[in-house]
Amino acid sequence: MPQLRPNRYRTHTCGALRAADVGQEIVLSGWVDANRDMGGVIFIDLRDRTGVTQLVFDPQRSGGVHAEAAKLRGEWVVQAKGKVVARPADRRNTKLETGDVEIEVSELEVLNRSKTPPIEIRDDLTAGDEARLTYRYLDLRRRPMQRVLQTRHKAAMAVRNHLTGEGFTEVETPFLIKWTPGGARPFLVPSRLHPGKFYALAESPQLFKQLLMVAGTDRYYQIVRCFRDEDLRIDRQPEFTQVDIEMSFVEQDDIFASVEGAIAAVWKEVLGIELKLPFERVPFDEAMSRWGNDKPDRRFGLEHVELTEVVKKHDGGGIKIMKAVADSGGIVKGLRLPKQHEMPRAQIDKLETFVKGMGAKGLAWAKIGPDGSWGNAPLAKVIAEGMRKDFNQALGAEEGDLLLFQFGPEAMVHTVMANLRLHLGKKFGLIPEYGSGGKWDFFWVVDPPLFEYDEEHKRWVAAHHAFSMPHRECLADLERGAGDQSHASPLKQVKCYRYDLVLNGYEVAGGSVRIHRREIQRLVFQALGISETEEQEKFGFLLDAFEHGAPPHGGIAMGWDRLVWLLSETESMRDVFAFPKNQKGVDMMNGSPAEVDGALLKDCAVKVDLPEPEKPA
RNA sequence: GGGCCCGUAGCUCAAUUGGUUAGAGUAUCGGACUGUCGAUCCGAGGGUUGCGGGUUCGAGUCCCGUCGGGCCCGCCA
C-alpha cells in the first residue's frame, strides 16, 4: 500500500507502523477490533483494511483517556493520537506485522458508534452465505474479503498494462442495445421515449467489437460488464465482467499469445508464479472422449474409456439395453475407480441417485473379483464372457476395482460421466473441494465442430454462434452439407477456429476467429437454414458493415470473475464480487429485484400481467 | 421445468434416532483482574425449533404442503 498523505484523521494506516517508527507522534483511525480490559491497563486493537495496531491505555500515564477507552465497543470508529512505543521484548506479537510496537494514546475520539454486528468481523469465516450477503458491508470489512478486492484490482492492472504494452486500446461500448435473436436471454429495458419498444442489456460487446475491427481499431480490449438473464450457478452471476478482446490481421496463434501473455502477467503480479507458456492445446474431440467435457479438470485421473465399439463388436454382449444404445447412435462409456477408493454398496446407491438427477436412467457397475470376474454385480449374470474380458482390458481393471458405466444418448452420457468423475475426484480427495491444490492447469481446447445436431428439431444448429471461421479444409464439407439436414450430413465434420481456455475444470476464456468474407458467411447461414431475408433482418447492420472492407479478425473474452475467483482460491465466485446476487438473482442486501412505482411503468407503457397462481390440489 | 441437501439463540452448531424444563461454543450485557493479544475467570439475558397442517399419549425429530437458503441438470455461444 502506497504512503498515505497524512491528514487530520490519520498519519498512518493500522498496518503500517514498525519498530523503526518508535518515538513518533502519530494519529490512527479505524474500527475497534477487540477491547481487552485487564482491570488496569486496557488494550484496544484498532483495525483498518491494512492491518491491526494495538493501542495501550495505562491508568497511570493515560489519565482521562483511560476511562474513555473502557467504554469502547466492537466496531466503533475511533481516532487515536499518541506515541509509537516499542513493546517489551517478551510482549511482542509475532502474529501481527505491527506486533513490535504499540501506541500510547494521549487523545481519543469516537468518530462513530456501532450497533453489535449481526455477523462477527474476523478473518476466519463464522457466518453462512445468507447472513454474509444480507450484511455484505460487514462481510467485506473482513480482511480476507478486502484482500480479494485488492487481488482483483491488481489483476486488472496487470491485464491493462500488458495489453496496453501490446498496442491494445480500451474502448467502451453501449450497454443499451438492440435485441438480436439467439444466445442468452437478455434483461429488457423499456424505452420511455419509444413506448412499446425495449432495449436489451448487452450480453457481451460481441457485435460492437467486430464493428470496431471494421473501423480499423485493430486491437481492442475492454474490461466490461455483461448481463445475462439465465439461471445461476456457483460460477455464474447475472451481471459479470469480461476482459473482451478483438484483433485484426491475426490468426488463432496470435490471439492465444496475447491472452497467454496477459494471464502470465496476472499470475506473476499477484502470485509471483511464472506460468509455462505457451499453454498446451487439446482437440475438442479428445477432451470429450477422455473426460466427457469441453472444460475438463485434468488435475486427476479417472479418465473415461469409450466402449461403444466393444459393445458393437460383441453385438451387445448379452446386454440388450447396451445393444439398443449402440445400434441407435448412442454411446457407452466406462470409468475405473481403483481399489484404494473403497465404495460400499450403500454409497454406490447414493451415486446412482446422484446420476439420476442429471438424466441418467441408472448406474451400471461391477466390482472386479479374482480372475476379472464381476462378482455379484447385476450385470455379471447377463454379460457375455468375451465382452466382460474386453471391458476389463479396455479399462485396465484389476481385482478390487470398481467399474462404473453409462450408456445412452451421447450428450447425456458425457454430462453424467463428466460430473461423476468430478464428484469422485472430490470425494476421494484427488482434487480439493475448491482451490488449486497447488496446480494451475491451463490449456486450450481447440478445433470444435461448427455445427451440432438438434435432436428435437431434426436439423443442424450452430454449436456456439454462426460467425466462427470454418477450417479451410472443411469448406468442401460445408458446401456439400449446406443442403443436407440429415443426421449423417457432412456438416458433422466441419471444424472451426473456436477455442476455450480452461483452468482446473473451468472455462476462463472463449472466442473464435470470425468469418469476414460474405460468401463463407452465406454458406454457413444456408447450412443453418437461414434465408437471405431472415439474415438481413437479424444481422443486417453487421453484414452491411462486413461488405465495407472487413479485415480478417478474431477475438476472445476472458471470464474475469471466474479467473479472479480461481486465482483467489475462494470457495464461491460470489466472494470476488463486492456485491453479488444469490442463486435466485436476488440482492439480499437491498432486495432487488423489486416492484416499481406504477407511474414509472405507465411512462414506459408497460403493464404487469402476472400468471394466475396455481390452485392448491 | 427437474434432482439432491439444509432451515434450532445475533452467528456457527448439538439434541442418545419419537420421550422430562431444547443445549454448547461464540457474540452481547454485568462483575473481577495492571501486559493482554482468539485474554482469562464468575454471572446474566437471549428460542413460536422458518411457517401451516397431519400422524401420535407425546414431534426439533415422522408425513404433506409452503416459504427461504445452497449445490447440480436443463438453460447459459
Coordinates of C-alpha atoms in Angstrom, one line a residue, chain A residues 140-530:
Chain A
L140 CA -16.5 -7.0 3.2
R141 CA -15.0 -5.4 6.3
R142 CA -13.3 -8.8 7.0
R143 CA -9.7 -8.7 5.9
P144 CA -9.8 -11.7 3.6
M145 CA -12.5 -10.0 1.6
Q146 CA -10.6 -6.8 1.4
R147 CA -7.6 -8.8 0.3
V148 CA -9.7 -10.3 -2.6
L149 CA -10.8 -6.9 -3.7
Q150 CA -7.2 -5.9 -3.9
T151 CA -6.3 -9.1 -5.7
R152 CA -8.9 -8.3 -8.3
H153 CA -7.7 -4.8 -8.7
K154 CA -4.0 -5.9 -9.0
A155 CA -5.0 -8.5 -11.6
A156 CA -6.9 -5.9 -13.6
M157 CA -3.9 -3.6 -13.6
A158 CA -1.7 -6.4 -14.8
V159 CA -4.0 -7.1 -17.7
R160 CA -4.4 -3.4 -18.6
N161 CA -0.6 -2.9 -18.5
H162 CA 0.1 -6.0 -20.6
L163 CA -2.5 -5.3 -23.3
T164 CA -1.6 -1.6 -23.4
G165 CA 2.0 -2.7 -24.0
E166 CA 0.9 -4.9 -26.9
G167 CA -0.8 -1.9 -28.6
F168 CA -4.4 -2.5 -27.5
T169 CA -6.9 0.3 -27.0
E170 CA -9.6 0.2 -24.4
V171 CA -12.9 1.3 -26.0
E172 CA -16.3 1.5 -24.3
T173 CA -19.4 0.1 -26.0
P174 CA -23.1 0.5 -25.3
F175 CA -25.0 -1.5 -22.6
L176 CA -28.4 -0.4 -24.0
I177 CA -28.5 -2.3 -27.3
K178 CA -30.9 -3.8 -29.8
W179 CA -32.0 -7.3 -29.1
T180 CA -30.9 -10.0 -31.5
P181 CA -32.2 -13.5 -31.5
G182 CA -30.2 -16.4 -30.3
G183 CA -27.9 -16.7 -27.4
A184 CA -28.6 -15.9 -23.8
R185 CA -31.8 -14.4 -22.6
P186 CA -31.3 -10.6 -22.2
F187 CA -32.5 -8.3 -19.5
L188 CA -35.0 -5.9 -21.0
V189 CA -35.1 -2.1 -20.5
P190 CA -38.3 -0.4 -21.6
S191 CA -37.9 2.8 -23.6
R192 CA -39.9 5.8 -22.3
L193 CA -39.3 7.8 -25.5
H194 CA -40.5 4.9 -27.6
P195 CA -43.4 3.3 -25.8
G196 CA -43.7 -0.4 -26.6
K197 CA -40.0 -0.7 -27.5
F198 CA -37.2 -2.1 -25.5
Y199 CA -33.5 -2.0 -25.2
A200 CA -31.7 -5.2 -24.3
L201 CA -28.8 -5.0 -21.8
A202 CA -25.7 -6.2 -23.7
E203 CA -24.9 -9.9 -23.1
S204 CA -21.5 -9.0 -24.4
P205 CA -20.0 -6.4 -26.7
Q206 CA -19.7 -9.0 -29.4
L207 CA -21.1 -7.1 -32.4
F208 CA -19.6 -3.8 -31.4
K209 CA -16.1 -5.2 -31.1
Q210 CA -16.3 -6.7 -34.6
L211 CA -17.5 -3.3 -35.9
L212 CA -14.5 -1.7 -34.2
M213 CA -12.4 -4.1 -36.4
V214 CA -14.2 -2.9 -39.5
A215 CA -13.5 0.6 -38.3
G216 CA -9.8 -0.1 -38.1
T217 CA -9.3 0.0 -34.4
D218 CA -7.1 -3.1 -34.9
R219 CA -6.5 -4.1 -31.3
Y220 CA -9.4 -3.5 -28.9
Y221 CA -10.0 -4.6 -25.4
Q222 CA -12.4 -3.6 -22.7
I223 CA -13.0 -4.7 -19.1
V224 CA -16.7 -4.7 -19.4
R225 CA -19.8 -5.7 -17.6
C226 CA -22.1 -8.2 -19.3
F227 CA -25.7 -9.1 -18.5
R228 CA -27.5 -12.4 -18.9
D229 CA -30.9 -13.4 -17.6
E230 CA -30.2 -17.1 -17.1
D231 CA -30.3 -19.4 -14.2
L232 CA -27.3 -19.1 -11.9
R233 CA -24.5 -21.5 -10.7
I234 CA -21.7 -21.2 -8.3
D235 CA -19.6 -19.7 -11.2
R236 CA -22.3 -17.5 -12.8
Q237 CA -23.8 -14.2 -11.9
P238 CA -26.5 -12.3 -13.8
E239 CA -24.1 -9.4 -14.3
F240 CA -20.5 -10.3 -14.6
T241 CA -17.3 -9.0 -16.1
Q242 CA -15.3 -9.9 -19.2
V243 CA -12.0 -8.9 -20.4
D244 CA -13.1 -8.6 -24.0
I245 CA -10.5 -8.7 -26.8
E246 CA -10.6 -8.4 -30.6
M247 CA -7.7 -8.2 -33.0
S248 CA -7.4 -7.6 -36.8
F249 CA -5.0 -9.3 -39.2
V250 CA -4.3 -12.2 -36.9
E251 CA -4.7 -15.9 -36.7
Q252 CA -5.6 -18.1 -33.8
D253 CA -2.0 -18.3 -32.6
D254 CA -1.7 -14.5 -32.3
I255 CA -4.8 -14.3 -30.2
F256 CA -3.5 -17.1 -28.0
A257 CA -0.2 -15.3 -27.5
S258 CA -1.9 -12.1 -26.3
V259 CA -4.1 -13.9 -23.8
E260 CA -1.3 -16.1 -22.6
G261 CA 0.8 -13.1 -22.0
A262 CA -2.0 -11.3 -20.1
I263 CA -2.6 -14.3 -17.9
A264 CA 1.0 -14.9 -17.2
A265 CA 1.3 -11.2 -16.2
V266 CA -1.5 -11.6 -13.8
W267 CA -0.1 -14.8 -12.2
K268 CA 3.3 -13.2 -11.9
E269 CA 1.9 -10.0 -10.5
V270 CA -0.5 -11.5 -8.0
L271 CA 1.1 -14.8 -7.0
G272 CA 4.7 -14.4 -8.2
I273 CA 4.3 -17.5 -10.2
E274 CA 5.8 -17.9 -13.7
L275 CA 3.4 -19.9 -15.8
K276 CA 4.9 -22.1 -18.5
L277 CA 4.0 -20.7 -21.9
P278 CA 2.6 -21.5 -24.4
F279 CA -0.4 -23.3 -22.9
E280 CA -1.0 -26.9 -24.1
R281 CA -3.7 -27.5 -26.8
V282 CA -6.2 -30.3 -26.6
P283 CA -8.5 -31.0 -29.5
F284 CA -12.2 -30.8 -28.6
D285 CA -12.8 -34.4 -29.7
E286 CA -10.1 -35.6 -27.4
A287 CA -11.4 -33.7 -24.4
M288 CA -14.9 -35.1 -24.9
S289 CA -13.6 -38.6 -25.3
R290 CA -11.2 -38.7 -22.3
W291 CA -13.2 -36.5 -19.9
G292 CA -16.7 -36.1 -21.4
N293 CA -16.3 -32.4 -21.0
D294 CA -15.2 -29.4 -23.1
K295 CA -13.6 -27.9 -19.9
P296 CA -12.1 -30.9 -18.2
D297 CA -10.3 -30.8 -14.9
R298 CA -7.1 -32.6 -15.8
R299 CA -5.5 -32.4 -12.3
F300 CA -6.5 -36.0 -11.6
G301 CA -7.1 -39.3 -13.4
L302 CA -10.3 -41.4 -13.5
E303 CA -10.5 -40.8 -17.3
H304 CA -13.4 -42.1 -19.3
V305 CA -13.0 -45.1 -21.6
E306 CA -15.0 -45.4 -24.8
L307 CA -16.7 -48.8 -25.0
T308 CA -19.2 -48.3 -27.8
E309 CA -17.1 -50.2 -30.4
V310 CA -16.5 -53.0 -27.9
V311 CA -20.3 -53.3 -27.5
K312 CA -20.8 -53.3 -31.2
K313 CA -18.1 -55.9 -31.7
H314 CA -19.9 -58.3 -29.3
D315 CA -23.3 -57.3 -30.6
G316 CA -24.4 -56.1 -27.2
G317 CA -22.6 -58.9 -25.4
G318 CA -25.8 -60.2 -23.9
I319 CA -26.9 -56.8 -22.5
K320 CA -29.9 -55.8 -24.6
I321 CA -30.1 -52.2 -23.5
M322 CA -26.4 -51.7 -24.4
K323 CA -27.0 -53.2 -27.8
A324 CA -30.0 -50.9 -28.3
V325 CA -28.0 -47.9 -27.4
A326 CA -25.0 -48.8 -29.7
D327 CA -27.4 -49.6 -32.6
S328 CA -29.2 -46.3 -32.3
G329 CA -26.3 -43.9 -32.3
G330 CA -25.8 -43.7 -28.6
I331 CA -22.6 -44.3 -26.8
V332 CA -21.2 -46.5 -24.0
K333 CA -18.5 -45.2 -21.6
G334 CA -16.8 -46.7 -18.6
L335 CA -14.7 -45.4 -15.7
R336 CA -12.4 -47.3 -13.4
L337 CA -12.3 -46.4 -9.7
P338 CA -9.1 -48.1 -8.4
K339 CA -9.4 -50.4 -5.4
Q340 CA -7.8 -48.0 -2.9
H341 CA -11.0 -45.9 -3.2
E342 CA -13.4 -48.1 -1.3
M343 CA -17.1 -47.9 -2.3
P344 CA -19.5 -49.8 -0.2
R345 CA -22.8 -50.8 -1.8
A346 CA -24.8 -48.1 0.1
Q347 CA -22.5 -45.4 -1.4
I348 CA -22.9 -46.8 -4.9
D349 CA -26.7 -46.5 -4.4
K350 CA -26.1 -42.8 -3.5
L351 CA -24.1 -42.3 -6.6
E352 CA -27.0 -43.7 -8.6
T353 CA -29.3 -41.1 -7.1
F354 CA -26.7 -38.5 -7.9
V355 CA -26.5 -39.5 -11.6
K356 CA -30.2 -39.9 -12.0
G357 CA -30.6 -36.3 -11.0
M358 CA -28.6 -35.5 -14.2
G359 CA -30.8 -37.5 -16.5
A360 CA -29.2 -40.9 -16.2
K361 CA -31.5 -43.9 -16.3
G362 CA -29.4 -45.7 -13.8
L363 CA -25.8 -46.6 -12.9
A364 CA -24.3 -49.8 -14.1
W365 CA -21.3 -51.0 -12.1
A366 CA -19.1 -54.0 -11.4
K367 CA -16.7 -54.9 -8.7
I368 CA -13.8 -56.8 -10.0
G369 CA -13.2 -60.2 -8.3
P370 CA -10.4 -62.7 -8.8
D371 CA -9.7 -63.6 -12.4
G372 CA -11.6 -60.5 -13.6
S373 CA -15.0 -61.8 -12.6
W374 CA -17.7 -59.3 -11.9
G375 CA -18.9 -60.8 -8.6
N376 CA -22.5 -60.2 -7.7
A377 CA -22.9 -57.1 -9.8
P378 CA -26.3 -57.0 -11.6
L379 CA -24.7 -57.2 -15.0
A380 CA -22.5 -60.1 -14.1
K381 CA -25.2 -62.7 -14.8
V382 CA -26.0 -61.5 -18.2
I383 CA -22.8 -60.2 -19.8
A384 CA -21.1 -62.4 -22.2
E385 CA -17.7 -63.6 -21.1
G386 CA -15.9 -62.2 -24.1
M387 CA -17.3 -58.7 -23.7
R388 CA -16.6 -58.7 -20.0
K389 CA -13.0 -59.5 -20.7
D390 CA -12.7 -56.8 -23.4
F391 CA -14.3 -54.3 -21.0
N392 CA -11.8 -55.3 -18.3
Q393 CA -8.9 -54.9 -20.7
A394 CA -10.1 -51.6 -22.1
L395 CA -10.5 -50.2 -18.6
G396 CA -7.3 -51.8 -17.2
A397 CA -9.4 -53.4 -14.5
E398 CA -7.7 -55.2 -11.6
E399 CA -9.1 -57.1 -8.7
G400 CA -10.9 -54.9 -6.2
D401 CA -11.5 -52.1 -8.7
L402 CA -15.0 -50.7 -9.2
L403 CA -16.1 -50.1 -12.8
L404 CA -18.9 -47.6 -13.5
F405 CA -20.8 -47.5 -16.8
Q406 CA -23.1 -45.1 -18.5
F407 CA -24.8 -45.6 -21.9
G408 CA -27.4 -43.7 -23.9
P409 CA -27.5 -40.6 -25.9
E410 CA -24.0 -39.1 -26.3
A411 CA -24.8 -35.7 -24.6
M412 CA -26.4 -37.4 -21.6
V413 CA -23.6 -39.9 -21.2
H414 CA -20.9 -37.2 -21.3
T415 CA -22.7 -34.9 -18.9
V416 CA -23.3 -37.7 -16.4
M417 CA -19.8 -39.3 -16.7
A418 CA -18.1 -35.9 -16.5
N419 CA -19.9 -34.9 -13.4
L420 CA -19.5 -38.4 -11.9
R421 CA -15.8 -38.2 -12.4
L422 CA -15.6 -34.8 -10.7
H423 CA -17.7 -36.0 -7.9
L424 CA -15.5 -39.0 -7.3
G425 CA -12.3 -36.9 -7.6
K426 CA -13.5 -34.6 -4.8
K427 CA -14.9 -37.4 -2.7
F428 CA -11.6 -39.2 -2.7
G429 CA -9.5 -36.1 -2.3
L430 CA -7.9 -36.3 -5.7
I431 CA -8.7 -32.6 -6.1
P432 CA -9.8 -30.2 -3.4
E433 CA -13.4 -29.1 -3.0
Y434 CA -12.2 -25.7 -4.2
G435 CA -8.9 -24.0 -4.8
S436 CA -6.0 -25.0 -6.9
G437 CA -4.4 -27.6 -4.7
G438 CA -1.1 -26.0 -6.0
K439 CA -1.8 -26.9 -9.6
W440 CA -2.6 -24.4 -12.3
D441 CA -3.6 -26.5 -15.3
F442 CA -4.2 -24.0 -18.1
F443 CA -4.8 -25.4 -21.6
W444 CA -6.7 -24.5 -24.8
V445 CA -9.5 -26.7 -26.2
V446 CA -9.4 -26.3 -29.9
D447 CA -11.0 -27.4 -33.2
P448 CA -14.6 -28.0 -32.1
P449 CA -17.3 -28.7 -34.6
L450 CA -19.1 -25.7 -36.0
F451 CA -22.5 -27.4 -36.0
E452 CA -24.3 -29.7 -33.7
Y453 CA -27.4 -31.8 -34.4
D454 CA -30.6 -30.6 -32.7
E455 CA -32.4 -33.9 -32.0
E456 CA -35.6 -32.2 -31.2
H457 CA -36.0 -30.2 -34.4
K458 CA -34.1 -32.7 -36.6
R459 CA -31.7 -30.2 -38.0
W460 CA -28.2 -28.7 -37.6
V461 CA -27.7 -25.7 -35.5
A462 CA -24.6 -23.6 -34.7
A463 CA -22.7 -25.1 -31.8
H464 CA -22.0 -21.7 -30.5
H465 CA -22.6 -18.9 -32.9
A466 CA -22.8 -18.6 -36.7
F467 CA -19.7 -16.4 -37.1
S468 CA -16.8 -18.7 -36.3
M469 CA -14.5 -19.4 -39.2
P470 CA -14.6 -23.0 -40.5
H471 CA -11.2 -24.7 -41.2
R472 CA -10.2 -24.2 -44.8
E473 CA -10.1 -27.9 -45.4
C474 CA -13.7 -28.2 -44.2
L475 CA -15.1 -25.8 -46.7
A476 CA -15.9 -28.6 -49.1
D477 CA -17.9 -30.4 -46.5
L478 CA -19.7 -27.2 -45.6
E479 CA -20.7 -26.7 -49.2
R480 CA -21.8 -30.3 -49.6
G481 CA -23.6 -30.2 -46.3
A482 CA -25.4 -26.9 -46.8
G483 CA -28.4 -28.6 -48.2
D484 CA -28.3 -31.8 -46.2
Q485 CA -30.1 -31.7 -42.8
S486 CA -29.8 -35.5 -42.3
H487 CA -28.1 -36.9 -39.2
A488 CA -25.2 -38.1 -41.4
S489 CA -24.7 -34.7 -43.1
P490 CA -21.1 -33.7 -43.9
L491 CA -21.8 -30.7 -41.7
K492 CA -20.9 -33.1 -38.8
Q493 CA -17.2 -32.9 -39.6
V494 CA -16.9 -29.2 -40.2
K495 CA -14.4 -27.9 -37.6
C496 CA -13.8 -24.3 -36.8
Y497 CA -11.4 -21.9 -35.3
R498 CA -13.1 -21.6 -31.9
Y499 CA -11.2 -22.0 -28.7
D500 CA -11.7 -22.1 -25.0
L501 CA -9.1 -21.6 -22.4
V502 CA -9.6 -24.0 -19.5
L503 CA -8.2 -23.7 -16.0
N504 CA -8.7 -26.5 -13.5
G505 CA -12.0 -27.5 -14.9
Y506 CA -13.4 -24.1 -15.6
E507 CA -13.7 -22.2 -18.9
V508 CA -11.9 -19.0 -18.2
A509 CA -11.9 -17.6 -21.8
G510 CA -13.5 -18.4 -25.1
G511 CA -13.5 -16.9 -28.6
S512 CA -13.0 -17.5 -32.3
V513 CA -11.6 -16.4 -35.5
R514 CA -14.5 -14.7 -37.2
I515 CA -15.8 -15.2 -40.7
H516 CA -15.1 -11.9 -42.5
R517 CA -15.9 -13.0 -46.1
R518 CA -19.5 -12.7 -47.2
E519 CA -19.6 -15.9 -49.3
I520 CA -18.5 -18.1 -46.5
Q521 CA -21.0 -16.5 -44.1
R522 CA -23.7 -17.1 -46.6
L523 CA -22.8 -20.8 -46.8
V524 CA -23.0 -21.1 -43.0
F525 CA -26.3 -19.4 -43.0
Q526 CA -27.5 -21.7 -45.7
A527 CA -26.5 -24.7 -43.6
L528 CA -28.4 -23.3 -40.7
G529 CA -31.4 -22.8 -42.9
I530 CA -31.4 -19.1 -42.6

